[in-house]
mmCIF file of C-alpha atoms in Angstrom:
data_model
loop_
_atom_site.group_PDB
_atom_site.id
_atom_site.type_symbol
_atom_site.label_atom_id
_atom_site.label_comp_id
_atom_site.label_asym_id
_atom_site.label_seq_id
_atom_site.Cartn_x
_atom_site.Cartn_y
_atom_site.Cartn_z
ATOM 1 C CA UNK A 1 -4.296 -13.180 -7.891
ATOM 2 C CA UNK A 2 -1.478 -10.513 -8.828
ATOM 3 C CA UNK A 3 1.561 -10.692 -6.913
ATOM 4 C CA UNK A 4 1.044 -7.914 -4.505
ATOM 5 C CA UNK A 5 4.006 -6.133 -4.790
ATOM 6 C CA UNK A 6 4.896 -6.560 -8.176
ATOM 7 C CA UNK A 7 7.832 -3.473 -9.061
ATOM 8 C CA UNK A 8 9.292 -0.358 -6.920
ATOM 9 C CA UNK A 9 9.556 3.073 -8.684
ATOM 10 C CA UNK A 10 11.808 4.980 -6.993
ATOM 11 C CA UNK A 11 13.035 8.298 -7.890
ATOM 12 C CA UNK A 12 16.242 9.903 -6.408
ATOM 13 C CA UNK A 13 16.150 13.860 -5.883
ATOM 14 C CA UNK A 14 18.510 16.249 -3.735
ATOM 15 C CA UNK A 15 18.132 14.532 -0.147
ATOM 16 C CA UNK A 16 15.642 13.110 -0.491
ATOM 17 C CA UNK A 17 14.261 9.416 -2.150
ATOM 18 C CA UNK A 18 10.925 8.402 -2.791
ATOM 19 C CA UNK A 19 9.412 5.150 -3.053
ATOM 20 C CA UNK A 20 6.062 4.596 -4.395
ATOM 21 C CA UNK A 21 4.275 1.153 -4.669
ATOM 22 C CA UNK A 22 1.330 0.090 -6.726
ATOM 23 C CA UNK A 23 -0.464 -2.861 -4.699
ATOM 24 C CA UNK A 24 -0.786 -5.584 -6.185
ATOM 25 C CA UNK A 25 -0.131 -3.562 -9.821
ATOM 26 C CA UNK A 26 0.701 -6.224 -12.742
ATOM 27 C CA UNK A 27 3.925 -5.513 -13.947
ATOM 28 C CA UNK A 28 4.098 -6.914 -17.590
ATOM 29 C CA UNK A 29 0.621 -5.566 -18.043
ATOM 30 C CA UNK A 30 2.198 -2.008 -17.153
ATOM 31 C CA UNK A 31 5.413 -2.395 -19.181
ATOM 32 C CA UNK A 32 2.789 -2.845 -21.875
ATOM 33 C CA UNK A 33 0.576 0.404 -21.056
ATOM 34 C CA UNK A 34 3.953 2.157 -20.662
ATOM 35 C CA UNK A 35 5.170 0.735 -24.306
ATOM 36 C CA UNK A 36 1.782 1.697 -25.590
ATOM 37 C CA UNK A 37 1.519 5.016 -24.190
ATOM 38 C CA UNK A 38 -0.833 4.878 -21.988
ATOM 39 C CA UNK A 39 0.857 5.613 -18.534
ATOM 40 C CA UNK A 40 3.037 8.959 -19.242
ATOM 41 C CA UNK A 41 3.684 9.457 -15.622
ATOM 42 C CA UNK A 42 5.247 5.929 -14.600
ATOM 43 C CA UNK A 43 6.880 5.920 -17.850
ATOM 44 C CA UNK A 44 8.608 9.353 -16.870
ATOM 45 C CA UNK A 45 9.215 7.865 -13.313
ATOM 46 C CA UNK A 46 10.760 4.844 -14.348
ATOM 47 C CA UNK A 47 13.337 6.970 -17.135
ATOM 48 C CA UNK A 48 14.048 9.309 -14.397
ATOM 49 C CA UNK A 49 14.370 7.146 -11.269
ATOM 50 C CA UNK A 50 15.669 3.740 -10.658
ATOM 51 C CA UNK A 51 13.059 0.714 -11.189
ATOM 52 C CA UNK A 52 13.707 -2.699 -9.173
ATOM 53 C CA UNK A 53 11.543 -6.185 -10.122
ATOM 54 C CA UNK A 54 10.346 -7.861 -6.770
ATOM 55 C CA UNK A 55 9.782 -11.566 -6.914
ATOM 56 C CA UNK A 56 7.425 -13.449 -5.140
ATOM 57 C CA UNK A 57 8.202 -17.229 -4.205
ATOM 58 C CA UNK A 58 4.802 -19.181 -4.724
ATOM 59 C CA UNK A 59 4.851 -20.005 -0.777
ATOM 60 C CA UNK A 60 4.211 -15.939 -0.074
ATOM 61 C CA UNK A 61 0.679 -15.770 0.707
ATOM 62 C CA UNK A 62 -0.480 -12.182 0.300
ATOM 63 C CA UNK A 63 0.390 -10.821 3.300
ATOM 64 C CA UNK A 64 3.356 -12.502 3.229
ATOM 65 C CA UNK A 65 4.840 -10.622 0.832
ATOM 66 C CA UNK A 66 3.752 -7.121 1.952
ATOM 67 C CA UNK A 67 5.266 -7.963 5.473
ATOM 68 C CA UNK A 68 8.475 -9.167 4.607
ATOM 69 C CA UNK A 69 8.833 -6.080 2.265
ATOM 70 C CA UNK A 70 8.450 -3.939 5.204
ATOM 71 C CA UNK A 71 10.235 -5.949 7.600
ATOM 72 C CA UNK A 72 13.401 -7.488 5.816
ATOM 73 C CA UNK A 73 11.885 -10.953 6.842
ATOM 74 C CA UNK A 74 10.940 -13.911 5.538
ATOM 75 C CA UNK A 75 7.529 -15.178 6.427
ATOM 76 C CA UNK A 76 8.783 -17.540 8.894
ATOM 77 C CA UNK A 77 10.184 -15.236 11.028
ATOM 78 C CA UNK A 78 7.532 -12.129 10.736
ATOM 79 C CA UNK A 79 4.970 -15.090 11.381
ATOM 80 C CA UNK A 80 2.637 -13.056 8.764
ATOM 81 C CA UNK A 81 0.871 -15.240 6.012
ATOM 82 C CA UNK A 82 -2.690 -13.688 5.447
ATOM 83 C CA UNK A 83 -5.653 -12.320 7.612
ATOM 84 C CA UNK A 84 -6.682 -15.646 8.816
ATOM 85 C CA UNK A 85 -4.519 -18.334 10.219
ATOM 86 C CA UNK A 86 -3.902 -21.268 12.784
ATOM 87 C CA UNK A 87 -2.640 -19.976 16.155
ATOM 88 C CA UNK A 88 0.627 -21.605 16.613
ATOM 89 C CA UNK A 89 0.430 -25.011 18.070
ATOM 90 C CA UNK A 90 -3.312 -25.044 17.854
ATOM 91 C CA UNK A 91 -5.778 -25.878 15.415
ATOM 92 C CA UNK A 92 -7.924 -22.901 16.575
ATOM 93 C CA UNK A 93 -8.272 -20.224 13.359
ATOM 94 C CA UNK A 94 -8.175 -16.183 14.243
ATOM 95 C CA UNK A 95 -8.013 -13.214 11.989
ATOM 96 C CA UNK A 96 -4.144 -11.756 12.262
ATOM 97 C CA UNK A 97 -3.320 -8.238 11.731
ATOM 98 C CA UNK A 98 -0.636 -5.715 11.671
ATOM 99 C CA UNK A 99 -0.408 -5.868 15.180
ATOM 100 C CA UNK A 100 0.464 -9.550 15.756
ATOM 101 C CA UNK A 101 4.116 -8.219 13.782
ATOM 102 C CA UNK A 102 6.509 -7.325 16.229
ATOM 103 C CA UNK A 103 9.400 -6.478 14.330
ATOM 104 C CA UNK A 104 9.233 -2.864 12.905
ATOM 105 C CA UNK A 105 9.103 -1.390 9.426
ATOM 106 C CA UNK A 106 12.317 -0.839 8.275
ATOM 107 C CA UNK A 107 12.419 2.767 7.436
ATOM 108 C CA UNK A 108 11.601 2.751 11.774
ATOM 109 C CA UNK A 109 15.641 1.516 11.609
ATOM 110 C CA UNK A 110 16.254 5.278 9.218
ATOM 111 C CA UNK A 111 14.324 6.820 12.251
ATOM 112 C CA UNK A 112 16.501 5.881 15.184
ATOM 113 C CA UNK A 113 19.449 6.739 13.082
ATOM 114 C CA UNK A 114 18.321 9.909 12.897
ATOM 115 C CA UNK A 115 16.450 10.274 9.365
ATOM 116 C CA UNK A 116 13.269 11.812 8.877
ATOM 117 C CA UNK A 117 10.510 9.422 7.336
ATOM 118 C CA UNK A 118 7.466 9.349 6.225
ATOM 119 C CA UNK A 119 5.280 6.659 5.293
ATOM 120 C CA UNK A 120 1.378 6.577 3.943
ATOM 121 C CA UNK A 121 -1.042 3.499 3.308
ATOM 122 C CA UNK A 122 1.905 0.881 2.999
ATOM 123 C CA UNK A 123 0.039 -2.315 3.397
ATOM 124 C CA UNK A 124 -0.344 -4.072 6.344
ATOM 125 C CA UNK A 125 1.207 -1.894 8.583
ATOM 126 C CA UNK A 126 0.125 0.104 11.943
ATOM 127 C CA UNK A 127 1.032 3.463 12.901
ATOM 128 C CA UNK A 128 3.744 3.268 15.047
ATOM 129 C CA UNK A 129 5.008 5.832 17.127
ATOM 130 C CA UNK A 130 8.013 7.300 15.268
ATOM 131 C CA UNK A 131 11.019 10.119 16.902
ATOM 132 C CA UNK A 132 11.137 12.236 13.463
ATOM 133 C CA UNK A 133 8.839 10.677 11.477
ATOM 134 C CA UNK A 134 4.975 10.590 10.041
ATOM 135 C CA UNK A 135 2.908 7.462 8.735
ATOM 136 C CA UNK A 136 -0.464 7.447 7.474
ATOM 137 C CA UNK A 137 -2.442 4.025 7.876
ATOM 138 C CA UNK A 138 -5.206 2.515 5.659
ATOM 139 C CA UNK A 139 -6.644 6.122 4.828
ATOM 140 C CA UNK A 140 -7.030 4.547 1.364
ATOM 141 C CA UNK A 141 -5.648 1.149 0.942
ATOM 142 C CA UNK A 142 -7.611 -1.991 -0.266
ATOM 143 C CA UNK A 143 -6.672 -4.027 2.985
ATOM 144 C CA UNK A 144 -8.046 -2.924 5.908
ATOM 145 C CA UNK A 145 -6.970 -4.189 9.443
ATOM 146 C CA UNK A 146 -7.084 -1.991 11.647
ATOM 147 C CA UNK A 147 -9.217 1.030 10.270
ATOM 148 C CA UNK A 148 -7.404 4.333 9.559
ATOM 149 C CA UNK A 149 -4.244 5.167 12.121
ATOM 150 C CA UNK A 150 -1.644 8.079 11.712
ATOM 151 C CA UNK A 151 1.567 8.939 13.537
ATOM 152 C CA UNK A 152 1.307 11.378 15.574
ATOM 153 C CA UNK A 153 -2.672 10.815 15.493
ATOM 154 C CA UNK A 154 -3.173 14.278 15.980
ATOM 155 C CA UNK A 155 -2.223 14.246 11.772
ATOM 156 C CA UNK A 156 -5.641 11.715 11.016
ATOM 157 C CA UNK A 157 -8.098 15.292 11.736
ATOM 158 C CA UNK A 158 -5.448 17.387 9.557
ATOM 159 C CA UNK A 159 -5.574 15.068 7.031
ATOM 160 C CA UNK A 160 -9.335 14.597 6.642
ATOM 161 C CA UNK A 161 -9.728 18.217 7.213
ATOM 162 C CA UNK A 162 -7.590 18.595 4.109
ATOM 163 C CA UNK A 163 -8.395 15.758 1.835
ATOM 164 C CA UNK A 164 -11.592 14.606 3.100
ATOM 165 C CA UNK A 165 -12.314 10.637 3.269
ATOM 166 C CA UNK A 166 -11.351 8.007 0.486
ATOM 167 C CA UNK A 167 -13.973 7.504 -2.285
ATOM 168 C CA UNK A 168 -13.635 3.860 -2.111
ATOM 169 C CA UNK A 169 -13.471 2.975 1.829
ATOM 170 C CA UNK A 170 -15.783 -0.423 1.776
ATOM 171 C CA UNK A 171 -15.223 -3.689 -0.101
ATOM 172 C CA UNK A 172 -14.975 -3.378 -3.995
ATOM 173 C CA UNK A 173 -16.905 -6.323 -4.024
ATOM 174 C CA UNK A 174 -20.197 -5.007 -2.851
ATOM 175 C CA UNK A 175 -20.043 -2.424 -6.197
ATOM 176 C CA UNK A 176 -19.578 -5.161 -8.980
ATOM 177 C CA UNK A 177 -21.755 -7.593 -6.877
ATOM 178 C CA UNK A 178 -24.757 -4.743 -8.029
ATOM 179 C CA UNK A 179 -23.158 -4.269 -11.543
ATOM 180 C CA UNK A 180 -21.811 -1.104 -10.481
ATOM 181 C CA UNK A 181 -18.362 -1.192 -12.641
ATOM 182 C CA UNK A 182 -18.906 2.332 -13.416
ATOM 183 C CA UNK A 183 -19.150 3.593 -9.940
ATOM 184 C CA UNK A 184 -16.371 1.480 -8.641
ATOM 185 C CA UNK A 185 -14.444 2.904 -11.564
ATOM 186 C CA UNK A 186 -15.287 6.486 -10.643
ATOM 187 C CA UNK A 187 -14.355 6.244 -7.181
ATOM 188 C CA UNK A 188 -10.976 4.543 -7.992
ATOM 189 C CA UNK A 189 -9.865 7.423 -10.166
ATOM 190 C CA UNK A 190 -10.856 9.888 -7.485
ATOM 191 C CA UNK A 191 -9.202 7.938 -5.103
ATOM 192 C CA UNK A 192 -6.006 7.953 -7.036
ATOM 193 C CA UNK A 193 -6.678 11.953 -7.191
ATOM 194 C CA UNK A 194 -7.034 11.967 -3.709
ATOM 195 C CA UNK A 195 -4.101 9.987 -2.419
ATOM 196 C CA UNK A 196 -1.845 11.836 -4.963
ATOM 197 C CA UNK A 197 -3.082 15.879 -3.616
ATOM 198 C CA UNK A 198 -2.771 13.931 0.525
ATOM 199 C CA UNK A 199 1.048 12.484 -0.731
ATOM 200 C CA UNK A 200 2.202 15.908 -2.472
ATOM 201 C CA UNK A 201 0.531 17.604 0.645
ATOM 202 C CA UNK A 202 2.990 16.000 3.348
ATOM 203 C CA UNK A 203 5.669 15.479 0.581
ATOM 204 C CA UNK A 204 6.067 19.098 0.823
ATOM 205 C CA UNK A 205 6.074 19.310 4.654
ATOM 206 C CA UNK A 206 9.496 18.312 5.490
ATOM 207 C CA UNK A 207 13.067 17.610 3.713
ATOM 208 C CA UNK A 208 12.433 13.943 4.062
ATOM 209 C CA UNK A 209 15.503 11.565 3.795
ATOM 210 C CA UNK A 210 12.494 8.598 2.855
ATOM 211 C CA UNK A 211 8.855 9.333 1.543
ATOM 212 C CA UNK A 212 7.360 6.225 0.737
ATOM 213 C CA UNK A 213 3.735 5.853 -0.642
ATOM 214 C CA UNK A 214 1.169 3.408 -1.778
ATOM 215 C CA UNK A 215 -1.360 3.066 -4.101
ATOM 216 C CA UNK A 216 -4.388 0.833 -2.975
ATOM 217 C CA UNK A 217 -6.586 1.453 -6.010
ATOM 218 C CA UNK A 218 -4.421 -1.159 -8.124
ATOM 219 C CA UNK A 219 -5.314 -3.699 -6.080
ATOM 220 C CA UNK A 220 -9.015 -3.448 -6.119
ATOM 221 C CA UNK A 221 -9.014 -2.676 -9.730
ATOM 222 C CA UNK A 222 -7.024 -5.833 -10.335
ATOM 223 C CA UNK A 223 -9.824 -8.267 -8.455
ATOM 224 C CA UNK A 224 -12.638 -6.911 -10.339
ATOM 225 C CA UNK A 225 -11.646 -5.218 -13.629
ATOM 226 C CA UNK A 226 -9.079 -8.013 -15.085
ATOM 227 C CA UNK A 227 -12.244 -9.831 -16.702
ATOM 228 C CA UNK A 228 -12.724 -6.610 -18.883
ATOM 229 C CA UNK A 229 -9.122 -6.843 -20.144
ATOM 230 C CA UNK A 230 -7.915 -10.486 -20.185
ATOM 231 C CA UNK A 231 -10.587 -12.339 -23.211
ATOM 232 C CA UNK A 232 -9.832 -15.847 -21.600
ATOM 233 C CA UNK A 233 -10.937 -14.595 -18.465
#
């Protein structure tokens, strides 16, 4: 599959840094679409902000990439490679989740230093306590390990009341196995709109030192729609 974290788009504004992630978005495809005028919002972010390529070595499996981004550690250190792993020292396999990762995400260090942070739907994370910040986990993510969580916990009900639930909260495979490609596309597009509204809502609640939000719809789209894009598929 495509690299899980292909690119990061960072937009700096007064006293605020906004980082937008596109889960499993293929960078070469995005660049081609931007050049063709098909992604004007992304083109605007790149023109006004700072971009950085993220390389993923072959030895990093899907989970290892996101956890390395989140913790700043190599997989051998954070010990998360994929959802199913061998229990160290045994031949027993079990499902691993972000709860198995002992290291805190990097934004917890910002929080501990007195910064105000918000993290929304960063893949392979859970809603760990923050002193000044908020976090939202798996409201609209492709990979679901821990379920919909927020910090503080009361935020979950507030966001559900304001923004509902993500239009595509189950496996995207069930749509395409039934040939329902159009229904899945409609759900993903609605999910993007709802996620944008949710992030704009949270972005306006504080003068965040760091606001980090990730769209998961590109991950599902890469799995299910690549064959329509690639004539050699």
